[in-house]
CSV table of C-alpha atoms in Angstrom, one decimal:
chain,number,residue,atom,x,y,z
A,279,MET,CA,15.0,21.3,-33.2
A,280,LYS,CA,15.2,17.5,-32.0
A,281,LYS,CA,15.7,17.4,-28.1
A,282,ARG,CA,16.0,14.6,-25.8
A,283,ILE,CA,13.5,14.4,-22.6
A,284,ARG,CA,14.1,12.5,-19.5
A,285,LEU,CA,11.0,11.0,-17.3
A,286,THR,CA,11.3,9.8,-13.8
A,287,VAL,CA,8.5,7.2,-13.9
A,288,ALA,CA,6.7,5.7,-10.8
A,289,TYR,CA,4.2,2.8,-11.2
A,290,ASP,CA,2.0,0.1,-9.7
A,291,GLY,CA,3.4,-3.0,-11.4
A,292,THR,CA,0.5,-5.3,-10.6
A,293,ALA,CA,-1.4,-5.1,-13.6
A,294,TYR,CA,1.5,-5.1,-16.1
A,295,CYS,CA,3.4,-7.7,-18.0
A,296,GLY,CA,6.6,-5.8,-16.8
A,297,TRP,CA,8.4,-2.5,-18.3
A,298,GLN,CA,9.1,-3.8,-21.8
A,299,ILE,CA,7.0,-3.5,-24.9
A,300,GLN,CA,5.7,-6.7,-26.2
A,301,ASN,CA,3.0,-7.9,-28.5
A,302,ASN,CA,0.2,-9.4,-26.3
A,303,GLY,CA,0.0,-7.8,-22.7
A,304,LYS,CA,0.0,-4.7,-21.2
A,305,THR,CA,3.5,-3.0,-20.4
A,306,ILE,CA,4.5,0.4,-18.7
A,307,GLN,CA,6.6,1.3,-21.8
A,308,GLY,CA,3.6,0.3,-24.0
A,309,GLU,CA,1.5,2.8,-22.0
A,310,LEU,CA,4.2,5.4,-22.0
A,311,ASN,CA,4.6,5.3,-25.7
A,312,ARG,CA,0.6,5.3,-26.6
A,313,CYS,CA,0.2,8.5,-24.4
A,314,LEU,CA,3.0,10.2,-25.9
A,315,GLU,CA,2.1,9.6,-29.3
A,316,GLU,CA,-1.4,10.8,-28.4
A,317,LEU,CA,0.4,14.1,-27.0
A,318,LEU,CA,2.7,14.6,-29.7
A,319,GLY,CA,1.1,13.1,-32.7
A,320,HIS,CA,4.2,11.4,-34.2
A,321,PRO,CA,5.3,8.1,-33.2
A,322,VAL,CA,7.6,7.7,-29.9
A,323,GLU,CA,10.0,5.2,-28.9
A,324,THR,CA,11.0,5.5,-25.1
A,325,MET,CA,14.1,3.7,-24.2
A,326,GLY,CA,14.1,2.9,-20.1
A,327,ALA,CA,16.3,2.4,-17.6
A,328,SER,CA,15.4,-0.6,-16.2
A,329,ARG,CA,13.4,-3.5,-17.6
A,330,THR,CA,11.5,-4.5,-14.6
A,331,ASP,CA,9.4,-7.5,-14.8
A,332,ALA,CA,5.7,-8.4,-14.8
A,333,GLY,CA,4.5,-7.4,-11.1
A,334,VAL,CA,7.5,-5.4,-10.3
A,335,HIS,CA,6.8,-1.9,-8.8
A,336,ALA,CA,8.8,1.4,-9.1
A,337,LEU,CA,9.0,4.9,-7.4
A,338,GLY,CA,11.8,6.0,-9.9
A,339,ASN,CA,12.5,4.3,-13.3
A,340,VAL,CA,13.9,6.6,-15.7
A,341,ALA,CA,13.1,6.7,-19.5
A,342,VAL,CA,13.9,9.0,-22.5
A,343,PHE,CA,12.5,10.0,-25.8
A,344,ASP,CA,13.5,12.3,-28.4
A,345,THR,CA,10.8,15.0,-29.8
A,346,ASP,CA,10.8,18.7,-31.7
A,347,SER,CA,7.6,19.3,-29.8
A,348,ARG,CA,7.7,22.9,-28.5
A,349,ILE,CA,6.1,21.9,-25.1
A,350,PRO,CA,8.5,22.7,-22.4
A,351,ALA,CA,10.0,19.6,-20.9
A,352,GLU,CA,9.1,19.7,-17.4
A,353,LYS,CA,5.0,20.5,-18.7
A,354,PHE,CA,5.6,16.6,-19.8
A,355,SER,CA,4.9,15.0,-16.5
A,356,TYR,CA,1.7,17.2,-16.1
A,357,ALA,CA,0.4,16.5,-20.0
A,358,LEU,CA,1.2,12.7,-19.5
A,359,ASN,CA,-0.3,12.3,-16.1
A,360,GLN,CA,-3.6,13.4,-17.6
A,361,ARG,CA,-3.5,10.9,-20.2
A,362,LEU,CA,-2.0,7.7,-18.3
A,363,PRO,CA,-3.7,5.2,-16.4
A,364,ASP,CA,-3.8,5.9,-12.5
A,365,ASP,CA,-1.0,2.8,-11.7
A,366,ILE,CA,1.3,5.0,-13.8
A,367,ARG,CA,2.9,8.3,-12.5
A,368,ILE,CA,5.3,10.5,-14.0
A,369,GLN,CA,7.4,12.3,-11.4
A,370,ASP,CA,9.7,14.7,-13.0
A,371,SER,CA,10.5,15.6,-16.7
A,372,GLN,CA,13.2,17.4,-18.1
A,373,GLU,CA,15.5,17.8,-21.0
A,374,VAL,CA,18.9,16.2,-21.3
A,375,ASP,CA,21.9,15.9,-23.4
A,376,PRO,CA,20.9,14.2,-27.0
A,377,ASP,CA,23.3,11.6,-26.3
A,378,PHE,CA,21.9,10.6,-22.6
A,379,HIS,CA,21.2,7.0,-22.7
A,380,PRO,CA,19.6,5.7,-19.4
A,381,ARG,CA,20.7,2.4,-20.0
A,382,TYR,CA,23.9,2.5,-21.1
A,383,ARG,CA,25.2,5.3,-19.0
A,384,GLU,CA,26.8,4.2,-15.4
A,385,SER,CA,24.3,4.3,-12.6
A,386,GLU,CA,23.6,3.2,-9.4
A,387,LYS,CA,20.2,2.0,-8.9
A,388,THR,CA,18.5,1.2,-5.4
A,389,TYR,CA,15.9,-1.6,-5.1
A,390,ARG,CA,13.5,-2.5,-2.0
A,391,TYR,CA,12.0,-5.9,-1.1
A,392,GLN,CA,9.3,-5.7,1.3
A,393,ILE,CA,8.5,-9.0,3.2
A,394,LEU,CA,5.5,-8.8,5.7
A,395,ASN,CA,6.3,-11.3,8.6
A,396,ARG,CA,3.6,-12.2,10.7
A,397,ARG,CA,0.6,-14.7,11.8
A,398,PHE,CA,-1.9,-13.2,8.9
A,399,PRO,CA,-1.4,-11.7,5.6
A,400,LEU,CA,-2.9,-8.2,5.6
A,401,PRO,CA,-5.0,-7.3,2.6
A,402,THR,CA,-3.8,-3.7,2.2
A,403,GLN,CA,-0.2,-5.0,2.1
A,404,ARG,CA,-0.7,-7.9,-0.3
A,405,LEU,CA,0.2,-6.0,-3.7
A,406,TYR,CA,3.5,-4.4,-2.3
A,407,SER,CA,5.0,-7.1,-0.3
A,408,TYR,CA,5.5,-11.1,-0.1
A,409,PHE,CA,3.6,-12.4,2.7
A,410,TYR,CA,5.9,-14.9,4.8
A,411,HIS,CA,4.6,-16.4,8.2
A,412,TYR,CA,7.3,-18.0,9.8
A,413,PRO,CA,9.5,-16.0,12.3
A,414,LEU,CA,12.4,-14.3,10.6
A,415,ASP,CA,15.4,-12.8,12.4
A,416,ALA,CA,16.4,-9.5,10.5
A,417,ALA,CA,19.7,-9.4,12.6
A,418,LYS,CA,21.0,-12.7,10.9
A,419,MET,CA,19.3,-11.4,7.5
A,420,GLN,CA,21.7,-8.0,7.8
A,421,GLU,CA,24.3,-10.1,8.8
A,422,ALA,CA,24.0,-12.3,5.4
A,423,ALA,CA,23.0,-9.3,3.3
A,424,SER,CA,26.3,-7.6,4.2
A,425,ILE,CA,28.5,-10.5,2.8
A,426,LEU,CA,26.8,-9.5,-0.3
A,427,VAL,CA,28.3,-6.1,-0.6
A,428,GLY,CA,31.5,-5.4,-2.7
A,429,ARG,CA,32.2,-6.6,-6.1
A,430,HIS,CA,31.4,-10.4,-6.7
A,431,ASP,CA,30.8,-12.9,-9.1
A,432,PHE,CA,27.0,-13.1,-8.6
A,433,ALA,CA,26.3,-16.3,-11.0
A,434,SER,CA,24.9,-17.8,-8.0
A,435,PHE,CA,22.2,-15.0,-8.0
A,436,CYS,CA,21.4,-15.0,-11.6
A,437,GLY,CA,18.0,-16.2,-13.1
A,438,ALA,CA,18.3,-18.5,-15.9
A,439,GLY,CA,17.9,-17.3,-19.3
A,440,ALA,CA,20.1,-14.2,-19.0
A,441,GLN,CA,22.8,-13.6,-21.4
A,442,VAL,CA,25.5,-11.6,-20.1
A,443,LYS,CA,29.4,-11.1,-20.7
A,444,THR,CA,30.0,-11.4,-16.8
A,445,THR,CA,28.1,-11.9,-14.0
A,446,VAL,CA,30.5,-9.6,-12.0
A,447,ARG,CA,28.8,-7.0,-10.3
A,448,LEU,CA,29.6,-4.1,-7.4
A,449,VAL,CA,26.7,-4.0,-4.7
A,450,THR,CA,27.3,-0.7,-3.1
A,451,GLY,CA,25.0,-1.3,0.1
A,452,PHE,CA,22.6,-3.7,1.7
A,453,SER,CA,20.6,-3.0,4.4
A,454,VAL,CA,17.8,-5.0,6.4
A,455,GLU,CA,15.3,-3.6,8.6
A,456,ARG,CA,12.5,-4.7,10.5
A,457,LYS,CA,9.7,-1.9,10.9
A,458,GLY,CA,7.0,-3.8,13.0
A,459,ASP,CA,5.8,-6.6,11.2
A,460,MET,CA,7.7,-5.5,7.6
A,461,ILE,CA,11.2,-6.5,6.9
A,462,CYS,CA,12.3,-4.2,4.5
A,463,LEU,CA,15.4,-5.1,2.3
A,464,GLN,CA,17.1,-2.3,0.4
A,465,VAL,CA,20.0,-3.1,-1.8
A,466,SER,CA,22.4,-0.8,-4.1
A,467,GLY,CA,24.3,-1.4,-6.8
A,468,ARG,CA,25.8,-0.5,-10.3
A,469,GLY,CA,23.6,-2.9,-12.3
A,470,PHE,CA,22.0,-6.1,-11.2
A,471,LEU,CA,21.6,-9.4,-12.6
A,472,TYR,CA,18.5,-10.9,-14.0
A,473,ASN,CA,16.2,-11.8,-10.7
A,474,MET,CA,19.4,-10.7,-8.8
A,475,VAL,CA,17.3,-9.0,-5.9
A,476,ARG,CA,14.6,-11.8,-6.0
A,477,ILE,CA,17.1,-14.3,-5.4
A,478,PHE,CA,18.7,-12.3,-2.6
A,479,ALA,CA,15.6,-12.0,-1.1
A,480,GLY,CA,14.7,-15.6,-1.3
A,481,THR,CA,18.0,-16.5,-0.1
A,482,LEU,CA,18.0,-14.0,2.9
A,483,ILE,CA,14.7,-15.5,3.7
A,484,GLU,CA,16.1,-18.8,4.0
A,485,VAL,CA,18.7,-17.5,6.5
A,486,GLY,CA,16.1,-15.3,8.6
A,487,ASN,CA,14.3,-18.9,9.3
A,488,GLY,CA,17.5,-20.6,10.3
A,489,VAL,CA,17.8,-22.9,7.3
A,490,TYR,CA,21.2,-21.4,6.4
A,491,PRO,CA,23.6,-19.8,9.1
A,492,PRO,CA,24.3,-16.1,7.8
A,493,GLU,CA,28.0,-17.3,6.9
A,494,HIS,CA,26.8,-20.1,4.6
A,495,VAL,CA,25.7,-17.0,2.1
A,496,GLN,CA,29.7,-17.0,1.4
A,497,GLU,CA,29.5,-20.3,0.2
A,498,ILE,CA,26.7,-19.7,-2.1
A,499,LEU,CA,28.9,-16.9,-3.6
A,500,ASP,CA,31.7,-19.1,-4.3
A,501,ALA,CA,29.4,-21.5,-5.6
A,502,ARG,CA,28.9,-19.8,-8.6
A,503,ASP,CA,25.9,-21.8,-9.4
A,504,ARG,CA,22.0,-20.8,-9.5
A,505,GLY,CA,21.5,-24.0,-7.6
A,506,ALA,CA,23.4,-23.0,-4.6
A,507,ALA,CA,21.2,-19.9,-3.8
A,508,GLY,CA,17.6,-19.8,-2.3
A,509,PRO,CA,14.4,-19.7,-4.4
A,510,THR,CA,13.7,-16.5,-6.4
A,511,ALA,CA,11.0,-14.5,-4.1
A,512,PRO,CA,8.0,-13.3,-5.7
A,513,ALA,CA,7.7,-10.1,-7.7
A,514,CYS,CA,5.2,-8.2,-5.6
A,515,GLY,CA,7.9,-7.6,-2.9
A,516,LEU,CA,10.1,-5.8,-5.1
A,517,THR,CA,10.2,-1.8,-6.0
A,518,LEU,CA,12.8,0.2,-8.0
A,519,LEU,CA,13.4,3.2,-5.5
A,520,GLY,CA,15.4,5.0,-7.9
A,521,ILE,CA,18.4,5.4,-10.2
A,522,ARG,CA,21.3,7.8,-9.8
A,523,PHE,CA,23.2,8.5,-13.0
A,524,LEU,CA,27.1,8.8,-12.2
A,525,GLU,CA,29.2,11.4,-14.0
A,526,THR,CA,31.3,9.9,-16.7
B,215,MET,CA,-24.2,-26.4,21.6
B,216,LYS,CA,-24.4,-23.3,20.1
B,217,LYS,CA,-21.8,-21.1,20.6
B,218,ARG,CA,-20.8,-17.7,19.3
B,219,ILE,CA,-17.2,-16.8,17.6
B,220,ARG,CA,-15.8,-13.4,17.4
B,221,LEU,CA,-13.8,-12.6,14.3
B,222,THR,CA,-11.2,-9.6,13.6
B,223,VAL,CA,-11.6,-9.1,10.1
B,224,ALA,CA,-9.1,-7.0,7.8
B,225,TYR,CA,-9.7,-6.2,4.4
B,226,ASP,CA,-8.8,-3.7,1.3
B,227,GLY,CA,-12.4,-2.3,0.7
B,228,THR,CA,-11.2,-1.0,-3.0
B,229,ALA,CA,-13.3,-4.0,-4.4
B,230,TYR,CA,-16.2,-3.8,-2.2
B,231,CYS,CA,-19.6,-1.8,-2.1
B,232,GLY,CA,-18.6,-1.7,1.9
B,233,TRP,CA,-19.5,-4.1,4.8
B,234,GLN,CA,-23.1,-4.5,4.6
B,235,ILE,CA,-24.7,-7.5,2.4
B,236,GLN,CA,-26.9,-6.4,-0.4
B,237,ASN,CA,-28.8,-7.5,-3.5
B,238,ASN,CA,-26.6,-6.4,-6.0
B,239,GLY,CA,-23.0,-5.8,-5.5
B,240,LYS,CA,-20.2,-7.7,-3.6
B,241,THR,CA,-20.0,-6.9,0.0
B,242,ILE,CA,-17.3,-8.1,3.0
B,243,GLN,CA,-20.2,-9.7,4.9
B,244,GLY,CA,-21.4,-10.9,1.9
B,245,GLU,CA,-18.0,-13.0,1.4
B,246,LEU,CA,-17.8,-13.9,5.1
B,247,ASN,CA,-21.5,-15.4,5.4
B,248,ARG,CA,-20.6,-17.4,2.1
B,249,CYS,CA,-17.5,-19.1,3.0
B,250,LEU,CA,-18.9,-19.7,6.6
B,251,GLU,CA,-21.8,-21.5,4.8
B,252,GLU,CA,-19.4,-23.4,2.5
B,253,LEU,CA,-17.6,-24.5,5.6
B,254,LEU,CA,-20.3,-25.2,8.0
B,255,GLY,CA,-22.8,-26.4,5.7
B,256,HIS,CA,-25.8,-24.1,7.2
B,257,PRO,CA,-26.7,-20.5,6.8
B,258,VAL,CA,-24.9,-17.9,8.7
B,259,GLU,CA,-25.7,-14.3,9.1
B,260,THR,CA,-22.6,-12.7,10.6
B,261,MET,CA,-23.1,-9.2,12.8
B,262,GLY,CA,-20.5,-6.6,12.1
B,263,ALA,CA,-19.3,-4.4,14.7
B,264,SER,CA,-19.1,-1.5,12.1
B,265,ARG,CA,-20.7,-1.2,8.5
B,266,THR,CA,-17.7,0.3,6.5
B,267,ASP,CA,-18.8,2.3,3.5
B,268,ALA,CA,-17.5,1.3,-0.1
B,269,GLY,CA,-13.7,1.7,-0.5
B,270,VAL,CA,-13.3,1.8,2.9
B,271,HIS,CA,-10.4,-0.3,4.3
B,272,ALA,CA,-10.0,-2.2,7.6
B,273,LEU,CA,-7.5,-3.7,9.8
B,274,GLY,CA,-9.3,-4.7,12.6
B,275,ASN,CA,-13.2,-4.9,12.3
B,276,VAL,CA,-15.0,-7.2,14.1
B,277,ALA,CA,-18.1,-9.7,13.3
B,278,VAL,CA,-19.6,-12.5,15.4
B,279,PHE,CA,-21.7,-15.5,14.1
B,280,ASP,CA,-23.3,-18.5,15.9
B,281,THR,CA,-22.6,-22.0,15.5
B,282,ASP,CA,-22.9,-25.7,16.7
B,283,SER,CA,-20.2,-26.8,14.7
B,284,ARG,CA,-17.2,-28.6,16.6
B,285,ILE,CA,-14.4,-26.7,14.8
B,286,PRO,CA,-12.3,-25.3,17.3
B,287,ALA,CA,-12.9,-21.3,17.9
B,288,GLU,CA,-9.5,-20.3,17.0
B,289,LYS,CA,-9.3,-22.3,13.8
B,290,PHE,CA,-11.7,-20.5,11.9
B,291,SER,CA,-9.5,-17.7,11.0
B,292,TYR,CA,-7.3,-20.5,9.1
B,293,ALA,CA,-10.3,-22.2,7.8
B,294,LEU,CA,-11.6,-19.2,6.4
B,295,ASN,CA,-8.6,-17.7,4.9
B,296,GLN,CA,-8.5,-20.6,3.0
B,297,ARG,CA,-11.7,-19.6,1.3
B,298,LEU,CA,-11.7,-15.9,1.4
B,299,PRO,CA,-10.5,-13.8,-1.6
B,300,ASP,CA,-6.9,-12.3,-0.9
B,301,ASP,CA,-8.3,-8.8,-0.4
B,302,ILE,CA,-10.3,-10.2,3.0
B,303,ARG,CA,-8.3,-12.0,5.6
B,304,ILE,CA,-9.2,-13.1,9.1
B,305,GLN,CA,-6.9,-11.6,12.0
B,306,ASP,CA,-8.1,-13.7,14.8
B,307,SER,CA,-11.2,-15.8,15.9
B,308,GLN,CA,-12.3,-16.8,19.4
B,309,GLU,CA,-15.5,-17.8,21.6
B,310,VAL,CA,-17.4,-15.2,23.3
B,311,ASP,CA,-20.5,-14.7,25.5
B,312,PRO,CA,-23.5,-15.8,23.5
B,313,ASP,CA,-24.9,-12.2,24.1
B,314,PHE,CA,-21.6,-10.2,23.1
B,315,HIS,CA,-22.7,-8.2,20.0
B,316,PRO,CA,-20.6,-6.3,18.5
B,317,ARG,CA,-22.5,-3.3,17.4
B,318,TYR,CA,-24.4,-2.8,20.4
B,319,ARG,CA,-21.8,-3.1,23.1
B,320,GLU,CA,-19.8,0.1,24.3
B,321,SER,CA,-16.7,0.2,22.1
B,322,GLU,CA,-13.9,2.8,21.1
B,323,LYS,CA,-13.0,2.6,17.4
B,324,THR,CA,-9.9,4.1,15.8
B,325,TYR,CA,-9.5,5.4,12.4
B,326,ARG,CA,-6.7,6.4,10.2
B,327,TYR,CA,-7.1,8.6,7.5
B,328,GLN,CA,-4.2,9.3,5.2
B,329,ILE,CA,-3.5,11.8,2.9
B,330,LEU,CA,-0.8,11.9,0.6
B,331,ASN,CA,0.7,15.3,0.3
B,332,ARG,CA,3.3,15.9,-2.7
B,333,ARG,CA,3.7,17.1,-6.0
B,334,PHE,CA,2.6,14.0,-8.0
B,335,PRO,CA,0.4,11.1,-7.1
B,336,LEU,CA,2.2,7.8,-6.2
B,337,PRO,CA,0.6,4.7,-7.8
B,338,THR,CA,1.5,2.5,-4.9
B,339,GLN,CA,-0.3,4.4,-2.5
B,340,ARG,CA,-3.4,5.5,-4.5
B,341,LEU,CA,-5.6,2.8,-3.3
B,342,TYR,CA,-4.8,3.4,0.3
B,343,SER,CA,-4.6,7.3,0.5
B,344,TYR,CA,-6.1,10.6,-0.7
B,345,PHE,CA,-3.5,12.5,-2.7
B,346,TYR,CA,-3.8,15.9,-2.5
B,347,HIS,CA,-1.4,18.6,-4.3
B,348,TYR,CA,-1.4,21.7,-2.5
B,349,PRO,CA,0.9,22.2,0.7
B,350,LEU,CA,-0.7,21.2,3.7
B,351,ASP,CA,0.4,22.5,7.6
B,352,ALA,CA,0.1,19.7,9.5
B,353,ALA,CA,0.8,21.8,12.8
B,354,LYS,CA,-2.3,23.8,12.2
B,355,MET,CA,-4.4,20.7,11.2
B,356,GLN,CA,-3.3,19.2,14.6
B,357,GLU,CA,-4.5,22.2,16.4
B,358,ALA,CA,-7.7,22.1,14.8
B,359,ALA,CA,-8.0,18.2,15.4
B,360,SER,CA,-7.7,19.0,19.3
B,361,ILE,CA,-10.6,21.3,19.4
B,362,LEU,CA,-12.7,18.3,18.1
B,363,VAL,CA,-11.6,15.8,20.9
B,364,GLY,CA,-14.1,15.4,23.9
B,365,ARG,CA,-17.8,15.2,23.8
B,366,HIS,CA,-19.7,17.3,21.4
B,367,ASP,CA,-22.7,17.7,19.1
B,368,PHE,CA,-21.2,16.7,16.0
B,369,ALA,CA,-24.2,17.5,14.0
B,370,SER,CA,-22.0,19.6,11.4
B,371,PHE,CA,-19.8,16.1,10.8
B,372,CYS,CA,-22.5,14.3,10.0
B,373,GLY,CA,-23.6,12.7,6.6
B,374,ALA,CA,-27.0,13.3,5.0
B,375,GLY,CA,-29.2,10.5,5.2
B,376,ALA,CA,-28.2,9.3,8.6
B,377,GLN,CA,-31.0,8.5,11.3
B,378,VAL,CA,-29.8,9.0,14.9
B,379,LYS,CA,-31.5,10.0,17.7
B,380,THR,CA,-28.3,12.2,19.0
B,381,THR,CA,-25.3,13.9,17.3
B,382,VAL,CA,-23.7,14.2,20.3
B,383,ARG,CA,-20.4,11.9,20.4
B,384,LEU,CA,-17.5,11.5,22.4
B,385,VAL,CA,-13.9,11.7,20.6
B,386,THR,CA,-11.3,10.3,22.4
B,387,GLY,CA,-8.2,11.1,20.8
B,388,PHE,CA,-7.2,13.0,17.7
B,389,SER,CA,-3.3,13.0,16.4
B,390,VAL,CA,-1.9,14.5,13.2
B,391,GLU,CA,1.1,13.5,11.9
B,392,ARG,CA,3.2,14.1,9.0
B,393,LYS,CA,5.5,10.9,8.0
B,394,GLY,CA,7.6,12.2,5.0
B,395,ASP,CA,5.0,13.3,2.0
B,396,MET,CA,2.3,11.6,4.2
B,397,ILE,CA,-0.2,12.9,6.7
B,398,CYS,CA,-1.8,10.5,8.7
B,399,LEU,CA,-5.1,11.5,10.8
B,400,GLN,CA,-5.9,8.9,13.6
B,401,VAL,CA,-8.8,9.6,15.4
B,402,SER,CA,-10.3,7.4,18.3
B,403,GLY,CA,-14.0,7.7,19.8
B,404,ARG,CA,-16.8,6.2,21.2
B,405,GLY,CA,-19.0,5.7,18.0
B,406,PHE,CA,-19.0,7.8,15.1
B,407,LEU,CA,-21.7,9.6,13.0
B,408,TYR,CA,-22.1,8.7,9.4
B,409,ASN,CA,-19.2,9.9,7.1
B,410,MET,CA,-18.0,11.8,10.1
B,411,VAL,CA,-14.1,10.7,9.9
B,412,ARG,CA,-14.2,11.8,6.2
B,413,ILE,CA,-15.9,15.2,7.2
B,414,PHE,CA,-13.1,15.7,9.8
B,415,ALA,CA,-10.4,14.9,6.7
B,416,GLY,CA,-12.2,17.0,4.7
B,417,THR,CA,-12.6,19.9,7.2
B,418,LEU,CA,-9.0,19.5,8.4
B,419,ILE,CA,-7.9,19.9,4.7
B,420,GLU,CA,-9.4,23.2,4.1
B,421,VAL,CA,-7.4,24.0,7.9
B,422,GLY,CA,-4.1,22.8,6.3
B,423,ASN,CA,-4.1,24.8,3.2
B,424,GLY,CA,-5.2,27.9,4.8
B,425,VAL,CA,-8.7,28.4,4.0
B,426,TYR,CA,-9.6,28.5,7.7
B,427,PRO,CA,-7.6,29.2,10.6
B,428,PRO,CA,-7.4,26.3,13.0
B,429,GLU,CA,-9.8,28.1,15.5
B,430,HIS,CA,-12.5,28.1,13.0
B,431,VAL,CA,-13.5,24.5,13.6
B,432,GLN,CA,-14.6,25.7,16.8
B,433,GLU,CA,-17.7,27.8,15.0
B,434,ILE,CA,-18.1,24.7,12.3
B,435,LEU,CA,-19.0,22.8,15.7
B,436,ASP,CA,-21.2,25.6,17.1
B,437,ALA,CA,-23.1,25.5,13.8
B,438,ARG,CA,-24.6,21.9,13.9
B,439,ASP,CA,-25.0,22.6,10.0
B,440,ARG,CA,-23.3,19.9,7.7
B,441,GLY,CA,-22.9,22.9,5.4
B,442,ALA,CA,-20.6,24.6,7.9
B,443,ALA,CA,-18.1,21.9,7.4
B,444,GLY,CA,-15.7,21.2,4.6
B,445,PRO,CA,-16.2,18.4,2.1
B,446,THR,CA,-16.1,14.6,2.9
B,447,ALA,CA,-13.0,13.4,1.9
B,448,PRO,CA,-12.7,10.4,-0.5
B,449,ALA,CA,-13.5,6.4,0.9
B,450,CYS,CA,-10.0,5.1,0.0
B,451,GLY,CA,-8.0,7.4,2.5
B,452,LEU,CA,-10.0,5.8,5.5
B,453,THR,CA,-9.0,2.5,7.6
B,454,LEU,CA,-10.9,1.3,10.5
B,455,LEU,CA,-7.6,-0.2,12.5
B,456,GLY,CA,-9.5,-1.3,15.2
B,457,ILE,CA,-12.0,-1.8,18.0
B,458,ARG,CA,-11.6,-1.9,21.7
B,459,PHE,CA,-14.9,-3.4,23.7
B,460,LEU,CA,-15.4,-1.7,27.0
B,461,GLU,CA,-16.4,-3.7,30.1
B,462,THR,CA,-19.8,-3.3,30.5
């Protein structure tokens, strides 16, 4: 009997060309497919919820695959973790409806972007945050972030090369918090455009350092032009924290 | 005019064979000497406060070197950071008395040992913590840690191969705190024996998982025998947070 298994996947994206399998270059999906094939003895094509970019990390990306194996669903996490490289670890495995598709099912994703804001870089933080030397005002960044919450046309925050029908998205929450030297942006929404969170981060940095006043973010939104927003902040600062699937 | 410069050094120890220079294998001291020689054009021999082991990290190790260069002392941090690999970063540089020797000057060192205590490993934490699957009781670990505070003969917590006149040391503070999935041990003292903090960690884990009751740590101390204590916990969990030099 065919069944569909859902995996919650955590990874350190440093060494990978991103989630999506490609001909040249190591990918998270490629490693998962390879380990599943080793385990099951048949070709496996996982389907992921979020195709994170090269260098982006995850605590809770989601993927599904189909198998008629008699291995109990909850055992896949252990069996895969024994085969996967140590920068990928399954956090949970369970059986789901055969028609559950993590990319097409409505969901809310939560991302974190970390900015290390101090005089000198810290080597033990370099892989999971973006180092930024000049002082940043987290309160102003929060003011700007709040403008981005809601249903808006985020064309100004969409990376080049994206092919989408609409650039309207719903951002459900956006917090900016300083914890010591680390500024943590946490943003939730129903789907994100290409590079959207990294352009949010690059733009909020320009607010935090005083280049723009917080309210200028409204003008950036209204411009519907990628050129109006700040730069795309580096991938290493970004982590997909988790995905919550909504009832349909 | 010869002057002595003190550097505060942070590093990710993952890729290194430890602090101390050696013929084969990359070391923190080796990288520092090489970059200083490039910068100054003369041979340089740095002297470090703490010869951390392979894989151990630091936020604030300390090293000194002598030079008659006219580069202002506080500029060395910037000049070195441009040359050092990105897993080593100078946090501070300043001139000190020519007789200041970081290893022989009385000091208090503070170490942190991180234990990731949850069902599955997290790839983004794997380089800076020791993953431990079975539940740990942080309150019991704190009880055991408190027994270790004070001036004691720590022979039971001294790794093999150490050549020291005495195994008596003063531990000035030892806290155990759970922050979510992470158990953080933080221990301060006037000098530590070889592998002492890692044997503390290995022993406290045996208390946290219920193998020993907390008060058994007193018997381990009294035994003055390395065989009485728990295993040496892995290097990756250990970070030298900082060194405070005492007035002499």
